[in-house]
mmCIF file of C-alpha atoms in Angstrom:
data_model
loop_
_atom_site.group_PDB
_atom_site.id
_atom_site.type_symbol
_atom_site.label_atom_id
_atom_site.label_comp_id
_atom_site.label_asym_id
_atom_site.label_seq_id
_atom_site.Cartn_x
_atom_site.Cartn_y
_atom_site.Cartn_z
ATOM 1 C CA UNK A 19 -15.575 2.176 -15.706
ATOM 2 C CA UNK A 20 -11.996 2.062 -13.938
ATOM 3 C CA UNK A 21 -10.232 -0.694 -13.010
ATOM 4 C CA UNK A 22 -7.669 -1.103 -10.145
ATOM 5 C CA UNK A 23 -5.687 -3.927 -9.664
ATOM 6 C CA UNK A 24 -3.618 -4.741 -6.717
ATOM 7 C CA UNK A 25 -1.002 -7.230 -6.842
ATOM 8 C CA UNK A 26 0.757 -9.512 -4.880
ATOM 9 C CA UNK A 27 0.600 -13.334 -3.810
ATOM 10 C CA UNK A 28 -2.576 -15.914 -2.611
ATOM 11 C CA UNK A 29 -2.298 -17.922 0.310
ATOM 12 C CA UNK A 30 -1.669 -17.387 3.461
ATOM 13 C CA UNK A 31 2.093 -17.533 3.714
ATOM 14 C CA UNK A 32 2.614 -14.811 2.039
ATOM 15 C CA UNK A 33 -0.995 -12.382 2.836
ATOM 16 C CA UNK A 34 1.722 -10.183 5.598
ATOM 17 C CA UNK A 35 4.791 -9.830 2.816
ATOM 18 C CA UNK A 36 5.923 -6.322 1.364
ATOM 19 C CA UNK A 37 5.131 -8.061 -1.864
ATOM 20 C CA UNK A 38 1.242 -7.723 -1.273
ATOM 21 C CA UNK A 39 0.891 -4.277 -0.390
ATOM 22 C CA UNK A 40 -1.080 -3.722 -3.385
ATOM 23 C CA UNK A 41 -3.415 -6.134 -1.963
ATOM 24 C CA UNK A 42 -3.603 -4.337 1.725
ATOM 25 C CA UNK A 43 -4.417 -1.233 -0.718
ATOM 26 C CA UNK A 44 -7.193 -2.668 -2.834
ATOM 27 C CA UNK A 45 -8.699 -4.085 0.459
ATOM 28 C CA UNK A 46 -8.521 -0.832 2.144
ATOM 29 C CA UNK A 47 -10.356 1.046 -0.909
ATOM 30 C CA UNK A 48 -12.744 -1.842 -0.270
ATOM 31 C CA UNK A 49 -13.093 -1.482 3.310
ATOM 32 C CA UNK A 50 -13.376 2.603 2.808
ATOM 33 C CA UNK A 51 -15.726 2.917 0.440
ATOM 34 C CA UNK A 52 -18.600 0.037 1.056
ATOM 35 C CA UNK A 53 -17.282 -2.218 -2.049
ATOM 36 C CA UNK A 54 -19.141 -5.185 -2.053
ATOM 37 C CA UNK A 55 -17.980 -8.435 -1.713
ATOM 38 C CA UNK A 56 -14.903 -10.364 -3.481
ATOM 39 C CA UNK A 57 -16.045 -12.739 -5.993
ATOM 40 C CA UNK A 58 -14.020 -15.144 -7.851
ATOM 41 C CA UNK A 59 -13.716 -14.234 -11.287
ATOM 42 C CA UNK A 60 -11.082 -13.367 -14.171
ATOM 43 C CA UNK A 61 -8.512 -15.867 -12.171
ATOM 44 C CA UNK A 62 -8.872 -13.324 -9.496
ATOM 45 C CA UNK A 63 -11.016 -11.710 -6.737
ATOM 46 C CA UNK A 64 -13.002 -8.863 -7.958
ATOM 47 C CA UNK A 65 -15.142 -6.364 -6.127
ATOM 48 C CA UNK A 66 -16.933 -3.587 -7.406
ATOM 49 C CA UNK A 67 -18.194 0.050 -5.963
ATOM 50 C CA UNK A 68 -18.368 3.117 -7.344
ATOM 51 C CA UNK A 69 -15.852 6.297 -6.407
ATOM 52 C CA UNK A 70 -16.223 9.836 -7.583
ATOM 53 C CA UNK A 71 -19.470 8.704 -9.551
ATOM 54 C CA UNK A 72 -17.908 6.335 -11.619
ATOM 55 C CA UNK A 73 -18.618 2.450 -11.432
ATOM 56 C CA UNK A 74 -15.177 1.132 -9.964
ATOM 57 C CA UNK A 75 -13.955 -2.747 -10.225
ATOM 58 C CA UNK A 76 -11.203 -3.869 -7.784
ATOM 59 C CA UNK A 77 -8.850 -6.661 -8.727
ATOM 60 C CA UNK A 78 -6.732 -9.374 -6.978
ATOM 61 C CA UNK A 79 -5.239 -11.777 -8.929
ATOM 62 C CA UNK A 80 -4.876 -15.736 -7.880
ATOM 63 C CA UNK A 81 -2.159 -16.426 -10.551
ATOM 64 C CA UNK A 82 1.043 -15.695 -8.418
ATOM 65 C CA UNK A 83 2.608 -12.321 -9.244
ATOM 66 C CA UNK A 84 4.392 -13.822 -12.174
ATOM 67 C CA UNK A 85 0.987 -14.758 -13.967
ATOM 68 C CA UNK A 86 -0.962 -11.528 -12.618
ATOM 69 C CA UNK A 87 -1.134 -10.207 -16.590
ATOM 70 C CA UNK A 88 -3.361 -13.310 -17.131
ATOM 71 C CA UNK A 89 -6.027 -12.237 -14.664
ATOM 72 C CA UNK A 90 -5.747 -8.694 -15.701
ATOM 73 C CA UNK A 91 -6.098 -9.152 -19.373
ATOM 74 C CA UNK A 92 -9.291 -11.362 -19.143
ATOM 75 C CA UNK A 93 -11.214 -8.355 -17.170
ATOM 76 C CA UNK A 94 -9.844 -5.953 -19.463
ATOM 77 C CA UNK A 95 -11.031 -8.057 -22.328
ATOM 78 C CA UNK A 96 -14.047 -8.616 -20.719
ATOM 79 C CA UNK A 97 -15.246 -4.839 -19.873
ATOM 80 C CA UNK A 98 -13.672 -3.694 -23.285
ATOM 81 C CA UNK A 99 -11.429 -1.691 -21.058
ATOM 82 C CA UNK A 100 -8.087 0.013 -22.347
ATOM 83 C CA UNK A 101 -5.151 0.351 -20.763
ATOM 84 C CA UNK A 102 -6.179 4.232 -19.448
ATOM 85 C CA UNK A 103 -8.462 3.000 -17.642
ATOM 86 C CA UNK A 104 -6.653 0.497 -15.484
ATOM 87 C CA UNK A 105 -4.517 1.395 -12.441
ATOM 88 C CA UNK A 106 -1.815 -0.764 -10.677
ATOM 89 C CA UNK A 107 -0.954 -0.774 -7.417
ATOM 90 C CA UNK A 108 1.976 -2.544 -6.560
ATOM 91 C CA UNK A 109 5.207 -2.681 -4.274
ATOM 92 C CA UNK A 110 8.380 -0.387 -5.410
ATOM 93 C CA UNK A 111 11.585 -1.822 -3.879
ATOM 94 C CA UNK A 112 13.170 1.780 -5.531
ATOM 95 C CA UNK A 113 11.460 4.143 -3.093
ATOM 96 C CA UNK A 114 11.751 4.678 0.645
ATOM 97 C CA UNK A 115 8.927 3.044 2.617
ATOM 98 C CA UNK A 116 6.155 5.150 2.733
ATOM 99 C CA UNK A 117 6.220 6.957 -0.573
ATOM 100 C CA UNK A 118 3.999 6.920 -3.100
ATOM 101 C CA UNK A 119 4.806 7.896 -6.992
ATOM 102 C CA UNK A 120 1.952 8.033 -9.666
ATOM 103 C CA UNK A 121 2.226 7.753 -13.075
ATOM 104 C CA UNK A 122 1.135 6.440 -16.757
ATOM 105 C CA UNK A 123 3.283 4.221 -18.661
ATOM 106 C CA UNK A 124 6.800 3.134 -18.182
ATOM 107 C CA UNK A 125 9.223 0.129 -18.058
ATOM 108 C CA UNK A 126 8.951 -2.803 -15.518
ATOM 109 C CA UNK A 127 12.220 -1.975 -13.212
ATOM 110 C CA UNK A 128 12.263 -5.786 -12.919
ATOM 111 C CA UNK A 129 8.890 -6.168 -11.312
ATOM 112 C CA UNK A 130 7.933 -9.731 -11.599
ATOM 113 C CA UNK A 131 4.149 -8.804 -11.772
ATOM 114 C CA UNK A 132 4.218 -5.667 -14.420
ATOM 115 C CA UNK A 133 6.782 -8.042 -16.821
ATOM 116 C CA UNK A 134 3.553 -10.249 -16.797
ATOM 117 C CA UNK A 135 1.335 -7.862 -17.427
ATOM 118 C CA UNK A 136 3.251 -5.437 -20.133
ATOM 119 C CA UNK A 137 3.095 -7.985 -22.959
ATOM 120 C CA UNK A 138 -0.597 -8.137 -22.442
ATOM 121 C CA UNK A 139 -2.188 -4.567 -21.883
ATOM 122 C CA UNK A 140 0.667 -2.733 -23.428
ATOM 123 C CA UNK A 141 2.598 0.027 -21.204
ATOM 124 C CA UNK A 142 0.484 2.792 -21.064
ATOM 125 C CA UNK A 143 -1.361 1.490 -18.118
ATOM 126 C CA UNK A 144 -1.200 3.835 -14.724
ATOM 127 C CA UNK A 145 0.502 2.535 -11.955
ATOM 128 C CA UNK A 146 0.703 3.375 -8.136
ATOM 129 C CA UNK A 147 4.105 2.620 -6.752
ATOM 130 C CA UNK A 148 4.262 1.784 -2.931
ATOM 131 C CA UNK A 149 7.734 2.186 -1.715
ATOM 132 C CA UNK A 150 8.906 -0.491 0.493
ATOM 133 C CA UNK A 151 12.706 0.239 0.496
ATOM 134 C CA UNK A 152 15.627 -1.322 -0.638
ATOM 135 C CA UNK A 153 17.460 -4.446 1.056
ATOM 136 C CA UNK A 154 20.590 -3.043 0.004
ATOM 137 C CA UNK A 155 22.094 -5.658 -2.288
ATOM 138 C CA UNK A 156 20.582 -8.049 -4.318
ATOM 139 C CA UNK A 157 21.056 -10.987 -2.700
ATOM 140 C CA UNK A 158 18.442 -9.624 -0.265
ATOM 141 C CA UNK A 159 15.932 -8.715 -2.348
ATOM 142 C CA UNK A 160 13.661 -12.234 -2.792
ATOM 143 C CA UNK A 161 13.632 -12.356 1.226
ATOM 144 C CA UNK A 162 12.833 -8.696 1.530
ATOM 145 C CA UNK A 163 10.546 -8.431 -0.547
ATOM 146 C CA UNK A 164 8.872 -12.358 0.706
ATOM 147 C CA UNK A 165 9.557 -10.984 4.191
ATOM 148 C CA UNK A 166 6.301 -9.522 6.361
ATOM 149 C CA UNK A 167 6.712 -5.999 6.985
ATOM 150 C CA UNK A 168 7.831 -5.342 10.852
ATOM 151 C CA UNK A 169 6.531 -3.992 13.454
ATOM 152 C CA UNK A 170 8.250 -0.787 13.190
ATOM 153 C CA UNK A 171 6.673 -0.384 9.557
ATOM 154 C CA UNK A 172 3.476 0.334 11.132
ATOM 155 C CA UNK A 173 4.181 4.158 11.669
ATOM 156 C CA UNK A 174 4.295 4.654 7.465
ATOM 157 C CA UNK A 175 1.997 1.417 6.805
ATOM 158 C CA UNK A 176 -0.960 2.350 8.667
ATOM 159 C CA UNK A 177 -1.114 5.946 7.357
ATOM 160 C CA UNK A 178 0.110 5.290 4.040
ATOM 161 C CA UNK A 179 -3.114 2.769 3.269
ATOM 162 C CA UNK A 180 -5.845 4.601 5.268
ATOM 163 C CA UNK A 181 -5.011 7.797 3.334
ATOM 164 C CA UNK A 182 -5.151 6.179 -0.174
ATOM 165 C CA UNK A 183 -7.659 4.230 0.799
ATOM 166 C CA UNK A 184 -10.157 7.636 2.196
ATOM 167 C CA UNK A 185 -8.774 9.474 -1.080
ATOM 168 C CA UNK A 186 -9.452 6.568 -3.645
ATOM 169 C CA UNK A 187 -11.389 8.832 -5.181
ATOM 170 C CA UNK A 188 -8.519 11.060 -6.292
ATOM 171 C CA UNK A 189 -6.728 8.271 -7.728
ATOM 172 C CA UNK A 190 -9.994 7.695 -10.542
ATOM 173 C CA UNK A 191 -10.271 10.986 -11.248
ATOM 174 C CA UNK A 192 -6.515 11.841 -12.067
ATOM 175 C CA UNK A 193 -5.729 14.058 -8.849
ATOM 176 C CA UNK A 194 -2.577 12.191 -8.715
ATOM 177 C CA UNK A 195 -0.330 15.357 -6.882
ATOM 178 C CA UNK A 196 -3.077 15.576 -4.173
ATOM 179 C CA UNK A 197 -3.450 12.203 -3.613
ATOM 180 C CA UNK A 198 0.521 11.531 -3.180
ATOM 181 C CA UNK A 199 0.292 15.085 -1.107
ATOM 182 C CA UNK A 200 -2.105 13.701 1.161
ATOM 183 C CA UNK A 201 -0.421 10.527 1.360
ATOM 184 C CA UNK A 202 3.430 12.333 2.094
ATOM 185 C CA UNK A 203 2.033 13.915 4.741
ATOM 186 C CA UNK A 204 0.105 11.465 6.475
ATOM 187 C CA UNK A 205 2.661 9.368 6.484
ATOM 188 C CA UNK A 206 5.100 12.173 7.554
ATOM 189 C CA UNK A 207 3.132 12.719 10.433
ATOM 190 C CA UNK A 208 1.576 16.163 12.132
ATOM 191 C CA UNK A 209 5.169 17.095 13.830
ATOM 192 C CA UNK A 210 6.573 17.533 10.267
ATOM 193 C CA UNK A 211 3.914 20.248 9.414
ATOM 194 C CA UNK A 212 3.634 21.931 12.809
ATOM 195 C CA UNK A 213 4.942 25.280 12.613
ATOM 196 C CA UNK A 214 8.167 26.223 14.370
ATOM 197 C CA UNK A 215 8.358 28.647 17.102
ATOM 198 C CA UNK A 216 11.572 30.336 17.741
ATOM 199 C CA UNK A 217 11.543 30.859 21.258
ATOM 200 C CA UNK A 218 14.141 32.083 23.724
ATOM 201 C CA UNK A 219 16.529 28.732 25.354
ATOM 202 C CA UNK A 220 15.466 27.649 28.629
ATOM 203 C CA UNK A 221 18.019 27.215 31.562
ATOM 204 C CA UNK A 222 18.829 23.470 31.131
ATOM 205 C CA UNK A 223 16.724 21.439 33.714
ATOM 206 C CA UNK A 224 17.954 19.000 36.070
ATOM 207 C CA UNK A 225 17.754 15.479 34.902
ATOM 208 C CA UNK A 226 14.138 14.104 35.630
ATOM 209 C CA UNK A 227 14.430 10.153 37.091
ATOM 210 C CA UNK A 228 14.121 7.567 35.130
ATOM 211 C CA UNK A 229 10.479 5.887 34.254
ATOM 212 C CA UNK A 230 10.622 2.974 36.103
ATOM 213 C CA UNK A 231 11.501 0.032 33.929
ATOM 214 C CA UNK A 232 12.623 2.386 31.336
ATOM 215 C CA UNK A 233 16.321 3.810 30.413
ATOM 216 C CA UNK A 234 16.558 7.607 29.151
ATOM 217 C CA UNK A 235 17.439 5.984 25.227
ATOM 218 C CA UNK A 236 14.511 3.969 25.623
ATOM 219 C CA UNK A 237 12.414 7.073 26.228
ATOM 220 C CA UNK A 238 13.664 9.086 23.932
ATOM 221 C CA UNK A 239 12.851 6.607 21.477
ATOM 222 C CA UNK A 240 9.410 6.169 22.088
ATOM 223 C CA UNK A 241 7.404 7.732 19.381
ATOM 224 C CA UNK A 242 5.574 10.508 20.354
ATOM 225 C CA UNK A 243 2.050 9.575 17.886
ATOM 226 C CA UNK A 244 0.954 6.398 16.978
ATOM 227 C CA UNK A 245 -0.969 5.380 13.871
ATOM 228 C CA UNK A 246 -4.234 3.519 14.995
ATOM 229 C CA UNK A 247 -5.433 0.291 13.170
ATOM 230 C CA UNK A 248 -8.106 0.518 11.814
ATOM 231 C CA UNK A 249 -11.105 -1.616 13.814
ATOM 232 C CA UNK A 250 -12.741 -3.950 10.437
ATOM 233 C CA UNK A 251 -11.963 -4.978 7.516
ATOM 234 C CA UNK A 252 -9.502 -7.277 5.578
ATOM 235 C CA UNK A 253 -6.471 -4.544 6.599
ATOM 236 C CA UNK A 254 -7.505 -4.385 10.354
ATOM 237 C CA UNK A 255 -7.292 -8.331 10.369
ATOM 238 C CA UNK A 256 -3.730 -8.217 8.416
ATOM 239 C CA UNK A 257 -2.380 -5.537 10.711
ATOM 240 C CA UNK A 258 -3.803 -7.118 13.721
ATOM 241 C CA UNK A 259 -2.061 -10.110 13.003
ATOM 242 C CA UNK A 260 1.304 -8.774 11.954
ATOM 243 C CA UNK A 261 0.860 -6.397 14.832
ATOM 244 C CA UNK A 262 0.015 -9.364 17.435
ATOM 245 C CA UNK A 263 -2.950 -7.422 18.643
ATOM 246 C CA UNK A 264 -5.817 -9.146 20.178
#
């Protein structure tokens, strides 16, 4: 049995911050894989499937993301699991939105949520690190990282959880390079992996009008893909809602 635990914050205010991506990516395995329902249990809402063969719990804990070791340690201690068998998914303020870094064991890097759960399970846990980016300074970082992610973090959100969420399966059986493969270039995009023609330079065109209602930066920035949402689910309703869409 594996579990996966995805942190972040209950309530409401905060279901749209870049602090609860590791929810968005529990409840996209969910969503992806026919979990059944969440269930209150272990402080927590747990759901359980089954991926690569293997029985599969997912894990949300209701403490806060100061207190998330609590709900963590009272499943582990419950399923007599040890610390290789749990994963944690969780935000990384120390890599560029959209990537993804896997690996077992290591220190906190002043995550509220792992200092929590460290003293509990020990540090040879796995962990899934979501980059979100960094603010800058640190007198940003509590309202980055309590801030929803924008609009424009759609193009590396949307890919970035429907891959791991379609190659969950990857994650419980230790793939971890194909899995953060698949995931860099989803979230890179198909341009990035087109191949390059060299071809001969045309004669320089004349300057095509203007789109109505449009100026030629405003065109030139409009992206040539776009990630769609996905159309159920507890992600489709986040995104829909950070992404005003009807």
């Amino acid at each position: 049995m594996k579990l996966l635990v995805g942190l972040g914050n209950p309530g409401a205010q905060y279901e749209n911050n870049r602090h609860n991506i590791g929810f968005m990516a529990v409840d996209e395995i969910a969503r992806a894989h026919n979990f059944g329902p969440y269930r209150q249990k272990f402080a927590g809402l747990l759901a359980e499937g089954t991926l690569s063969g293997e029985k599969v719990l997912l894990l949300k804990p209701q403490t806060f993301m100061n207190r998330s070791g609590d709900s963590v340690q009272q499943a582990a201690q419950f399923y007599k699991l040890s610390p290789a068998d749990i994963t944690v998914l969780y935000d990384e303020l120390d890599l560029a939105p959209g990537k993804v870094r896997i690996k077992a064991g290591g220190g906190n890097g002043g995550h509220n949520g792992l200092r929590s759960i460290d003293p509990q399970l020990g540090r040879d846990y796995r962990r899934v690190r979501l980059g979100i980016g960094h603010p800058g300074s640190k007198e940003l970082v509590t309202p980055h990282v309590l801030g929803d992610f924008s609009k424009a973090d759609r193009e590396w959100l949307v890919p970035l959880l429907e891959t791991l969420g379609a190659n969950a399966d990857l994650l419980v059986s230790g793939e971890d390079g194909s899995l953060m493969n698949k995931i860099s270039l989803a979230v890179a995009g198909p341009e990035s992996t087109a191949p390059q023609k060299k071809r001969a330079t045309p004669p320089e065109p004349a300057a095509a009008p203007a789109a109505k209602g449009r100026s030629h930066v405003r065109q030139a920035r409009q992206p040539r893909t776009q990630a769609e949402l996905p159309k159920s689910g507890p992600m489709a309703d986040m995104l829909k809602k950070l992404f005003n869409k009807d």
